[in-house]
Coordinates of C-alpha atoms in Angstrom, one line a residue:
Chain A
M1 CA 185.3 -8.9 72.6
G2 CA 185.4 -7.2 69.2
L3 CA 186.1 -3.7 68.3
L4 CA 182.4 -2.9 67.9
T5 CA 181.8 -3.9 71.5
I6 CA 184.6 -1.8 72.8
L7 CA 183.3 1.2 70.8
K8 CA 179.8 0.6 72.2
K9 CA 181.0 0.4 75.7
N10 CA 183.1 3.5 75.3
R11 CA 180.1 5.4 73.9
Q12 CA 177.9 4.2 76.6
K13 CA 180.0 5.8 79.3
E14 CA 179.5 9.2 77.8
K15 CA 175.9 8.7 76.8
E16 CA 176.1 11.7 74.5
I17 CA 173.5 12.3 71.8
R18 CA 174.0 14.7 68.9
L19 CA 170.8 16.2 67.6
L20 CA 170.6 18.3 64.5
M21 CA 167.6 20.7 64.2
L22 CA 166.8 21.8 60.7
G23 CA 163.8 23.2 58.8
L24 CA 162.8 26.1 56.6
D25 CA 163.4 29.6 57.8
N26 CA 160.7 30.9 60.2
A27 CA 159.9 27.4 61.3
G28 CA 160.8 28.2 64.9
K29 CA 163.9 26.2 65.4
T30 CA 165.7 28.7 67.6
T31 CA 162.6 29.4 69.6
I32 CA 162.2 25.7 70.3
L33 CA 165.9 25.5 71.4
K34 CA 165.6 28.5 73.6
R35 CA 162.2 27.4 75.1
I36 CA 163.7 24.0 76.0
N37 CA 166.6 25.7 77.6
G38 CA 164.4 28.1 79.5
E39 CA 165.6 31.3 77.8
D40 CA 163.8 34.4 76.7
I41 CA 162.1 33.9 73.3
D42 CA 160.9 37.4 72.6
T43 CA 164.1 38.7 71.2
I44 CA 165.1 36.0 68.7
S45 CA 166.5 37.2 65.4
P46 CA 166.6 35.0 62.3
T47 CA 169.6 32.7 62.7
L48 CA 172.6 33.8 60.6
G49 CA 174.8 30.9 61.5
F50 CA 174.0 28.3 64.1
N51 CA 173.3 27.9 67.8
I52 CA 174.4 25.0 70.0
K53 CA 173.1 24.0 73.4
T54 CA 174.0 21.1 75.7
L55 CA 171.2 19.7 77.9
E56 CA 170.8 16.8 80.2
H57 CA 167.7 14.8 79.5
N58 CA 166.7 11.4 80.9
G59 CA 170.3 10.7 81.8
F60 CA 171.6 11.6 78.3
K61 CA 173.7 14.5 77.4
M62 CA 172.1 16.1 74.4
N63 CA 174.1 18.4 72.1
I64 CA 171.4 20.2 70.0
W65 CA 172.6 22.0 66.9
D66 CA 170.2 24.6 65.6
V67 CA 171.3 25.7 62.1
G68 CA 169.7 28.7 60.2
G69 CA 167.1 27.7 57.6
Q70 CA 167.4 30.5 55.1
K71 CA 167.7 29.3 51.5
S72 CA 171.2 30.7 51.0
I73 CA 172.6 28.9 54.0
R74 CA 170.8 25.5 53.5
S75 CA 173.8 24.4 51.5
Y76 CA 175.8 24.6 54.7
W77 CA 173.6 22.1 56.5
R78 CA 175.7 19.3 55.3
N79 CA 178.6 20.6 57.3
Y80 CA 176.7 19.5 60.4
F81 CA 175.6 16.0 59.3
E82 CA 178.6 14.0 60.6
Q83 CA 177.9 12.0 63.7
T84 CA 174.2 13.0 63.9
D85 CA 172.2 10.6 66.0
G86 CA 168.9 12.4 65.6
L87 CA 167.4 14.8 63.1
V88 CA 164.7 17.2 64.4
W89 CA 162.8 18.6 61.5
V90 CA 160.8 21.7 62.4
V91 CA 157.7 22.7 60.4
D92 CA 155.8 26.0 60.6
S93 CA 152.3 24.3 60.6
A94 CA 150.7 27.6 59.5
D95 CA 152.9 28.1 56.5
R96 CA 150.7 26.4 53.9
L97 CA 152.3 28.2 51.0
R98 CA 155.7 26.5 51.5
L99 CA 154.7 23.0 52.5
D100 CA 155.9 21.7 49.2
D101 CA 159.3 23.3 49.7
C102 CA 159.3 21.8 53.1
K103 CA 158.6 18.4 51.8
K104 CA 161.3 18.6 49.2
E105 CA 164.0 19.8 51.5
L106 CA 163.2 17.0 54.0
H107 CA 163.2 14.2 51.5
E108 CA 166.4 15.5 50.1
L109 CA 168.0 15.4 53.5
L110 CA 166.8 11.8 54.0
Q111 CA 168.8 10.8 50.9
E112 CA 171.9 11.9 52.7
E113 CA 174.2 9.0 53.5
R114 CA 175.7 10.6 56.6
L115 CA 172.2 10.9 58.1
S116 CA 171.2 7.4 57.3
G117 CA 171.3 6.1 60.8
A118 CA 169.6 9.1 62.4
S119 CA 166.1 9.0 64.0
L120 CA 163.8 11.6 62.6
L121 CA 161.5 13.7 64.8
V122 CA 159.1 16.0 63.0
F123 CA 157.9 18.9 65.1
A124 CA 154.6 20.4 63.7
N125 CA 155.3 23.7 65.4
K126 CA 153.0 26.7 66.0
Q127 CA 150.0 24.6 67.0
D128 CA 149.0 27.7 69.1
L129 CA 148.0 29.5 65.8
P130 CA 144.4 29.1 64.7
G131 CA 145.4 28.5 61.1
A132 CA 147.9 25.7 62.0
L133 CA 147.6 22.3 60.3
T134 CA 147.4 19.3 62.7
D135 CA 150.2 16.8 63.0
D136 CA 148.2 14.4 60.9
Q137 CA 147.8 16.9 58.1
I138 CA 151.5 17.7 58.2
R139 CA 152.2 14.0 58.1
E140 CA 150.2 13.7 54.9
A141 CA 151.6 16.9 53.3
L142 CA 155.2 15.9 53.9
E143 CA 154.4 12.3 52.9
L144 CA 156.1 10.9 56.0
D145 CA 154.4 7.5 55.4
S146 CA 156.7 7.0 52.4
I147 CA 159.8 7.2 54.6
A148 CA 161.2 3.7 54.8
T149 CA 164.8 4.6 55.6
H150 CA 164.5 6.1 59.1
H151 CA 162.7 5.7 62.3
W152 CA 160.4 8.6 62.5
A153 CA 157.7 10.3 64.6
I154 CA 155.6 13.4 64.2
L155 CA 154.4 15.5 67.1
G156 CA 152.4 18.8 67.2
C157 CA 154.0 21.3 69.4
S158 CA 154.1 25.0 70.2
A159 CA 157.5 26.6 71.0
K160 CA 155.6 29.7 72.1
T161 CA 153.7 27.9 74.9
G162 CA 156.2 25.0 75.3
A163 CA 153.5 22.4 74.7
H164 CA 154.8 18.9 73.8
L165 CA 158.4 19.9 73.3
L166 CA 159.6 17.6 76.0
N167 CA 157.5 14.7 74.7
G168 CA 159.3 15.0 71.4
M169 CA 162.6 15.0 73.1
D170 CA 161.6 12.0 75.1
W171 CA 160.8 10.1 71.9
V172 CA 164.0 11.0 70.1
V173 CA 166.2 10.3 73.1
G174 CA 164.4 7.0 73.7
D175 CA 164.6 5.9 70.1
I176 CA 168.3 6.8 69.8
G177 CA 169.0 5.2 73.1
S178 CA 167.4 2.0 72.1
R179 CA 169.5 1.9 68.9
I180 CA 172.9 2.9 70.2
Y181 CA 173.0 1.8 73.8
L182 CA 171.9 -1.7 73.1
L183 CA 173.2 -3.1 76.4
D184 CA 170.8 -1.1 78.5
Chain B
M1 CA 167.2 -8.8 76.4
L2 CA 170.3 -9.9 78.4
E3 CA 169.0 -13.4 79.0
V4 CA 168.8 -14.1 75.2
T5 CA 171.3 -16.5 74.0
K6 CA 172.0 -17.9 70.5
E7 CA 170.3 -21.1 71.6
N8 CA 167.0 -19.7 72.9
F9 CA 166.7 -16.8 70.4
R10 CA 164.9 -18.8 67.7
A11 CA 162.6 -20.3 70.3
S12 CA 161.2 -16.9 71.2
F13 CA 161.5 -15.3 67.7
D14 CA 159.8 -18.0 65.7
P15 CA 156.4 -18.1 67.4
M16 CA 156.2 -14.3 67.0
R17 CA 157.1 -14.6 63.4
V18 CA 154.6 -17.3 62.8
E19 CA 151.8 -15.2 64.4
V20 CA 152.7 -12.3 62.2
E21 CA 152.6 -14.4 59.1
R22 CA 149.2 -15.9 60.2
D23 CA 147.8 -12.4 60.7
L24 CA 149.2 -11.4 57.3
D25 CA 147.3 -14.3 55.7
N26 CA 144.1 -13.1 57.5
L27 CA 144.5 -9.5 56.6
P28 CA 142.2 -9.6 53.5
N29 CA 139.4 -10.9 55.8
V30 CA 139.6 -8.1 58.3
P31 CA 136.6 -5.8 58.1
K32 CA 137.2 -2.5 56.4
T33 CA 136.7 -0.4 59.5
Q34 CA 139.4 -2.2 61.4
I35 CA 141.9 -2.6 58.6
Q36 CA 143.9 0.5 59.5
A37 CA 144.3 -0.7 63.1
A38 CA 145.3 -4.2 62.0
V39 CA 147.9 -2.8 59.6
D40 CA 149.3 -0.5 62.3
N41 CA 149.4 -3.4 64.7
L42 CA 151.3 -5.5 62.2
V43 CA 153.7 -2.7 61.4
Q44 CA 154.7 -2.5 65.0
R45 CA 155.0 -6.2 65.5
I46 CA 157.2 -6.5 62.4
Q47 CA 159.3 -3.7 63.8
L48 CA 159.6 -5.5 67.1
L49 CA 160.8 -8.6 65.2
E50 CA 163.4 -6.6 63.3
K51 CA 164.6 -5.0 66.5
A52 CA 164.9 -8.4 68.2
V53 CA 167.2 -9.5 65.4
T54 CA 169.3 -6.4 65.2
D55 CA 169.6 -6.2 69.0
N56 CA 171.0 -9.7 69.0
I57 CA 172.9 -9.6 65.8
T58 CA 176.2 -9.9 67.6
I59 CA 175.4 -13.1 69.4
L60 CA 173.5 -14.9 66.6
P61 CA 175.1 -17.4 64.3
P62 CA 175.3 -15.8 60.8
Y63 CA 172.8 -18.4 59.4
D64 CA 170.1 -17.6 62.0
A65 CA 170.6 -13.9 61.6
R66 CA 170.3 -14.1 57.8
V67 CA 167.2 -16.3 58.0
C68 CA 165.5 -14.2 60.6
L69 CA 166.2 -10.9 58.7
E70 CA 164.9 -12.5 55.5
A71 CA 161.7 -13.5 57.3
V72 CA 161.3 -9.9 58.6
K73 CA 162.0 -8.5 55.2
A74 CA 159.5 -10.9 53.5
A75 CA 156.8 -10.0 56.1
S76 CA 157.2 -6.3 55.7
E77 CA 157.1 -6.6 51.9
R78 CA 154.0 -8.6 52.1
L79 CA 152.5 -6.1 54.4
S80 CA 153.3 -3.2 52.1
V81 CA 151.7 -5.0 49.2
L82 CA 148.6 -5.9 51.2
R83 CA 148.4 -2.4 52.6
G84 CA 148.5 -0.9 49.1
K85 CA 145.6 -3.2 48.1
L86 CA 143.5 -3.0 51.2
V87 CA 143.9 0.4 52.8
P88 CA 142.6 3.2 50.6
R89 CA 144.8 6.3 50.7
P90 CA 142.7 9.1 52.1
K91 CA 142.7 12.1 49.8
F92 CA 144.6 14.9 51.2
S93 CA 142.3 17.6 52.5
F94 CA 142.0 19.9 55.4
K95 CA 138.3 19.3 56.1
S96 CA 138.4 17.9 59.5
R97 CA 140.6 19.3 62.2
K98 CA 141.1 17.4 65.4
M99 CA 141.2 19.4 68.6
V100 CA 144.8 20.2 69.3
A101 CA 144.7 18.5 72.7
T102 CA 144.0 15.1 71.2
A103 CA 146.1 15.6 68.1
T104 CA 149.2 16.4 70.1
S105 CA 148.9 13.9 72.9
P106 CA 151.9 11.6 73.3
S107 CA 150.0 8.7 71.9
A108 CA 149.9 10.6 68.6
L109 CA 153.4 9.6 68.1
Q110 CA 153.6 7.5 65.0
V111 CA 156.6 5.3 64.6
S112 CA 157.0 4.0 61.1
N113 CA 158.7 0.8 60.1
A114 CA 160.9 0.2 57.3
A115 CA 158.2 -1.4 55.2
T116 CA 155.8 1.5 54.7
P117 CA 155.0 1.7 51.0
A118 CA 156.1 4.7 49.1
I119 CA 152.9 6.0 47.7
A120 CA 153.1 9.5 46.2
T121 CA 150.1 11.4 47.4
Q122 CA 149.1 14.5 45.5
S123 CA 149.0 17.2 48.1
T124 CA 146.9 20.2 47.4
V125 CA 147.3 23.2 49.7
D126 CA 144.2 24.8 50.9
T127 CA 144.8 28.5 51.6
S128 CA 141.3 29.3 52.7
L129 CA 142.3 29.8 56.2
F130 CA 144.4 32.7 55.2
M131 CA 142.9 36.1 54.6
T132 CA 144.0 36.4 51.0
F133 CA 144.3 39.0 48.3
E134 CA 145.6 37.6 45.0
N135 CA 145.8 38.2 41.3
Q136 CA 144.7 41.8 41.2
T137 CA 145.9 44.9 39.3
G138 CA 145.4 48.5 40.1
E139 CA 143.0 48.0 43.0
Y140 CA 142.6 49.5 46.5
L141 CA 142.5 46.5 48.8
F142 CA 141.3 46.9 52.4
I143 CA 141.4 44.0 54.8
G144 CA 138.1 45.0 56.4
D145 CA 136.4 44.1 53.1
L146 CA 137.5 40.5 53.4
Q147 CA 135.6 37.7 55.0
V148 CA 137.2 36.5 58.2
P149 CA 138.1 32.8 57.9
N150 CA 135.8 31.1 60.4
A151 CA 137.7 29.2 63.0
V152 CA 134.7 27.0 63.7
A153 CA 134.7 25.7 60.2
Q154 CA 138.1 24.0 60.9
H155 CA 136.6 21.9 63.6
D156 CA 133.5 21.0 61.7
A157 CA 134.1 17.9 59.7
S158 CA 130.5 17.5 58.3
G159 CA 129.2 19.4 55.4
P160 CA 130.1 22.8 54.1
S161 CA 131.4 25.4 56.5
P162 CA 128.8 27.4 58.4
S163 CA 128.1 30.9 57.4
T164 CA 131.2 33.0 57.5
M165 CA 131.2 36.1 59.6
M166 CA 131.2 39.4 57.7
V167 CA 133.1 42.2 59.5
D168 CA 131.1 45.3 60.0
T169 CA 133.5 47.7 58.4
E170 CA 131.4 50.7 59.3
T171 CA 131.5 50.5 63.0
I172 CA 134.9 49.0 63.8
Y173 CA 136.9 50.6 61.1
L174 CA 140.0 51.5 62.9
G175 CA 141.7 53.6 60.2
G176 CA 138.8 56.0 60.2
V177 CA 137.2 58.0 63.0
Q178 CA 135.0 55.5 64.6
V179 CA 136.8 53.0 66.8
N180 CA 135.0 50.4 68.8
D181 CA 136.0 50.8 72.4
N182 CA 135.5 47.1 73.2
T183 CA 138.6 46.2 71.1
T184 CA 141.0 47.1 73.9
A185 CA 139.0 45.6 76.7
S186 CA 137.9 42.3 75.2
G187 CA 139.8 39.2 76.2
P188 CA 141.5 36.7 73.9
A189 CA 138.3 35.1 72.6
E190 CA 138.5 32.7 69.7
A191 CA 137.7 35.5 67.3
E192 CA 140.5 37.5 68.7
K193 CA 143.2 35.0 67.7
P194 CA 145.5 36.4 65.1
K195 CA 144.7 35.6 61.5
D196 CA 147.4 35.1 58.9
V197 CA 147.4 37.1 55.7
A198 CA 148.5 36.1 52.2
L199 CA 149.2 38.6 49.5
T200 CA 150.0 37.0 46.2
N201 CA 150.4 38.3 42.6
L202 CA 149.4 41.9 43.0
T203 CA 150.4 44.6 40.6
D204 CA 150.0 48.4 41.0
C205 CA 147.7 47.9 44.1
T206 CA 147.3 49.8 47.3
I207 CA 146.9 47.5 50.2
N208 CA 145.5 48.5 53.6
L209 CA 145.7 45.9 56.4
V210 CA 145.1 48.3 59.3
H211 CA 142.0 47.1 61.1
T212 CA 140.9 45.9 64.5
L213 CA 141.5 42.3 63.4
P214 CA 144.6 41.0 65.1
L215 CA 147.0 39.7 62.5
G216 CA 149.7 37.0 62.7
A217 CA 152.1 36.3 60.0
I218 CA 152.0 38.2 56.7
H219 CA 153.0 36.1 53.7
I220 CA 153.8 38.3 50.7
K221 CA 154.7 36.9 47.3
N222 CA 155.2 38.5 43.9
L223 CA 154.0 42.1 44.4
K224 CA 154.9 44.7 41.7
R225 CA 154.8 48.4 42.3
C226 CA 152.4 48.1 45.3
V227 CA 152.0 50.3 48.4
L228 CA 151.3 48.3 51.5
V229 CA 150.5 49.4 55.1
I230 CA 150.6 46.7 57.8
P231 CA 149.6 47.4 61.5
P232 CA 151.7 45.8 64.3
V233 CA 151.4 42.1 63.9
S234 CA 152.3 39.2 66.2
G235 CA 153.8 37.0 63.5
S236 CA 156.6 37.6 61.0
I237 CA 156.5 39.5 57.7
L238 CA 157.7 37.0 55.1
L239 CA 158.3 38.5 51.6
H240 CA 159.3 36.8 48.4
D241 CA 159.7 38.0 44.8
C242 CA 158.7 41.6 45.1
E243 CA 159.8 44.6 43.1
G244 CA 159.3 48.4 43.2
C245 CA 157.0 48.3 46.3
T246 CA 156.7 50.5 49.3
L247 CA 156.1 48.4 52.4
I248 CA 155.1 49.9 55.8
G249 CA 155.0 47.3 58.6
A250 CA 155.6 46.5 62.2
C251 CA 156.4 43.0 63.3
H252 CA 158.7 40.8 65.4
Q253 CA 160.6 39.3 62.5
S254 CA 161.1 40.5 59.0
R255 CA 162.4 38.1 56.4
M256 CA 162.7 39.3 52.8
H257 CA 163.8 37.2 49.8
T258 CA 164.5 37.6 46.1
S259 CA 163.2 41.2 45.9
T260 CA 164.6 44.4 44.5
N261 CA 164.0 48.1 44.5
M262 CA 161.9 48.3 47.7
D263 CA 161.3 51.1 50.2
I264 CA 160.6 49.6 53.6
Y265 CA 159.3 51.5 56.6
L266 CA 159.7 49.1 59.4
H267 CA 159.3 48.6 63.1
V268 CA 160.9 45.3 63.9
T269 CA 162.0 44.0 67.3
S270 CA 164.6 41.6 66.0
E271 CA 167.2 42.0 63.3
P272 CA 165.5 42.1 59.9
I273 CA 167.1 39.9 57.2
I274 CA 167.3 40.0 53.5
E275 CA 168.4 37.2 51.1
D276 CA 169.0 37.4 47.4
C277 CA 167.8 41.0 47.4
T278 CA 169.2 44.2 45.8
D279 CA 168.4 47.8 46.2
M280 CA 166.5 47.6 49.5
R281 CA 166.0 50.9 51.4
F282 CA 165.0 51.0 55.0
A283 CA 163.4 53.7 57.2
P284 CA 161.5 53.7 60.5
Y285 CA 157.8 53.1 60.8
P286 CA 155.7 56.2 60.4
Y287 CA 153.9 55.8 63.7
Q288 CA 151.9 59.0 63.8
E289 CA 150.6 58.6 60.3
V290 CA 149.1 55.2 60.9
L291 CA 147.1 55.8 64.1
P292 CA 146.9 58.2 67.1
T293 CA 149.6 57.2 69.6
D294 CA 147.3 55.6 72.2
Q295 CA 145.5 53.4 69.7
L296 CA 148.8 52.4 68.1
L297 CA 150.3 51.5 71.4
T298 CA 147.3 49.3 72.1
L299 CA 148.0 47.4 68.9
F300 CA 151.7 47.1 69.7
V301 CA 150.8 45.6 73.1
A302 CA 148.2 43.3 71.6
A303 CA 150.8 42.0 69.1
G304 CA 153.3 41.5 71.9
L305 CA 155.8 44.0 70.3
R306 CA 158.0 46.3 72.3
P307 CA 157.2 49.8 70.9
E308 CA 160.5 51.3 72.1
K309 CA 162.7 48.7 70.4
N310 CA 163.1 49.2 66.6
L311 CA 166.0 47.4 64.9
F312 CA 165.0 48.5 61.4
D313 CA 168.6 49.7 60.7
H314 CA 170.3 46.4 61.8
V315 CA 169.6 44.6 58.5
K316 CA 171.4 41.3 58.1
D317 CA 172.1 40.3 54.5
F318 CA 172.5 36.5 54.0
N319 CA 174.5 37.2 50.8
W320 CA 176.9 39.4 52.5
L321 CA 178.4 37.7 55.6
R322 CA 181.1 40.3 56.2
Q323 CA 181.8 43.2 58.4
Q324 CA 181.5 45.9 55.7
Q325 CA 178.2 47.4 54.7
S326 CA 176.3 45.2 52.3
P327 CA 175.8 46.8 48.8
N328 CA 172.3 45.3 48.8
W329 CA 170.6 47.6 51.3
R330 CA 170.9 51.1 52.8
L331 CA 168.9 53.5 54.9
L332 CA 166.7 56.1 53.3
D333 CA 168.0 59.6 53.7
A334 CA 165.8 62.0 55.6
S335 CA 165.1 63.8 52.3
E336 CA 164.0 60.5 50.7
I337 CA 161.4 59.5 53.3
R338 CA 158.0 60.1 51.8
Q339 CA 156.1 62.0 54.4
G340 CA 152.4 61.2 54.5
I341 CA 152.4 58.1 52.4
A342 CA 150.9 55.9 55.1
H343 CA 148.4 58.6 55.9
H344 CA 147.5 58.9 52.2
V345 CA 146.9 55.1 51.9
L346 CA 144.9 54.8 55.1
Y347 CA 142.8 57.9 55.0
T348 CA 142.8 60.0 51.8
Q349 CA 142.9 57.2 49.3
R350 CA 140.3 55.1 51.1
A351 CA 137.9 57.9 51.1

């Protein structure tokens, strides 16, 4: 029994997953977090720092970190990279003007060494809006097909209505689970 | 996977590998219509192979692990080369729009594998679904004069978009005397879904967005010396690179960036934020000047805003994360509030 095996077994007992939720400002990160957690979403202010919630999902304990997306605090994102199992990238699907910004920030993140093992879930949020791009269009716009370094998935969702948020969580938990908890 | 041993691993791995390689050989013969499906299928199978190796890396002899990983790598490289040759990259466009229900079903999950080729696609952003004012100087701009982006056009993949609906500004003009009574009673039909607005590169303009159209997010970029009146909207007001403007707006979230010397008359139900801004001055929304109280309340309710909650004076400055007052914003003194400016824009100037 090597050290790796011991570490794996140790980790398996806790079955903890650390998710980092990032994206441009106004993408709806906090709304997604609060919606998943069943909290009121009508009084959300732009996030000045970060929010953290712990949830049980499919037998895993998920720690979800929601960090503000304003430009001036994006440089602090890296303080949260360590130990991240999954990256949830939230996109405002109706914000066509900043899709290029969004693509740039995402691809910069993916260069980050400390995120190299993380699964990437892209939430194409705000599908309830009539002007929203579909998940396929977001996938093209963000050039997700060029990502060769991470397991990824994209899913259209609406934090406002709650549509498909749990499907996304299912995928990311499943993907992380199959990577980390090999012995299952 | 538990029954896998180092002895039997190759026995299960090799046939799968051989099949993948055979299908790779066959890929050029696959009909064009099925090529995408064939590629997707191969991507997934190569990924399965890779997973099989990595899952069992601890029990495999180093030689087997290396050979298998090399086989996986070779297969995925061949696939990416073939894919580049055989699958034409669709040009990025927004012509067809799948119904949300199908586009967001769980099966729409697309799991990539480590072999997808890095092809840079040139993305062009189509802003036609915004109601847009751009590149104007010294004009009076009224949203009722704009064509409403037709939601049907998004779903219609074939041919040019059908005729776009013109708003009859005479009968439903809300800022004037005549108000269509149906606007309060009508249900949330497709046409009633909120439209996003983009205001870009405007100088010395007066902009009137008060109309019966329900509005979502207002994206504002590069406005100089403009006066702008926004009704209660259900989305955010997002502002970048503005200077010397007067903005009157009601929204759920207000996010302002890289702007200076602005007078902002705001109704906002969450804490408004500024970032890289200087000389920002805030005051409450001039409710009575915009519309009679009952009509305004209707708009507040339609936009999902609480009329009694206004946090216009709780500004958060991202460049000033301290207890003391930020030097980048202040409240307008009562004497500085320009009485009648909204009324002037909506009624006097329009006439």
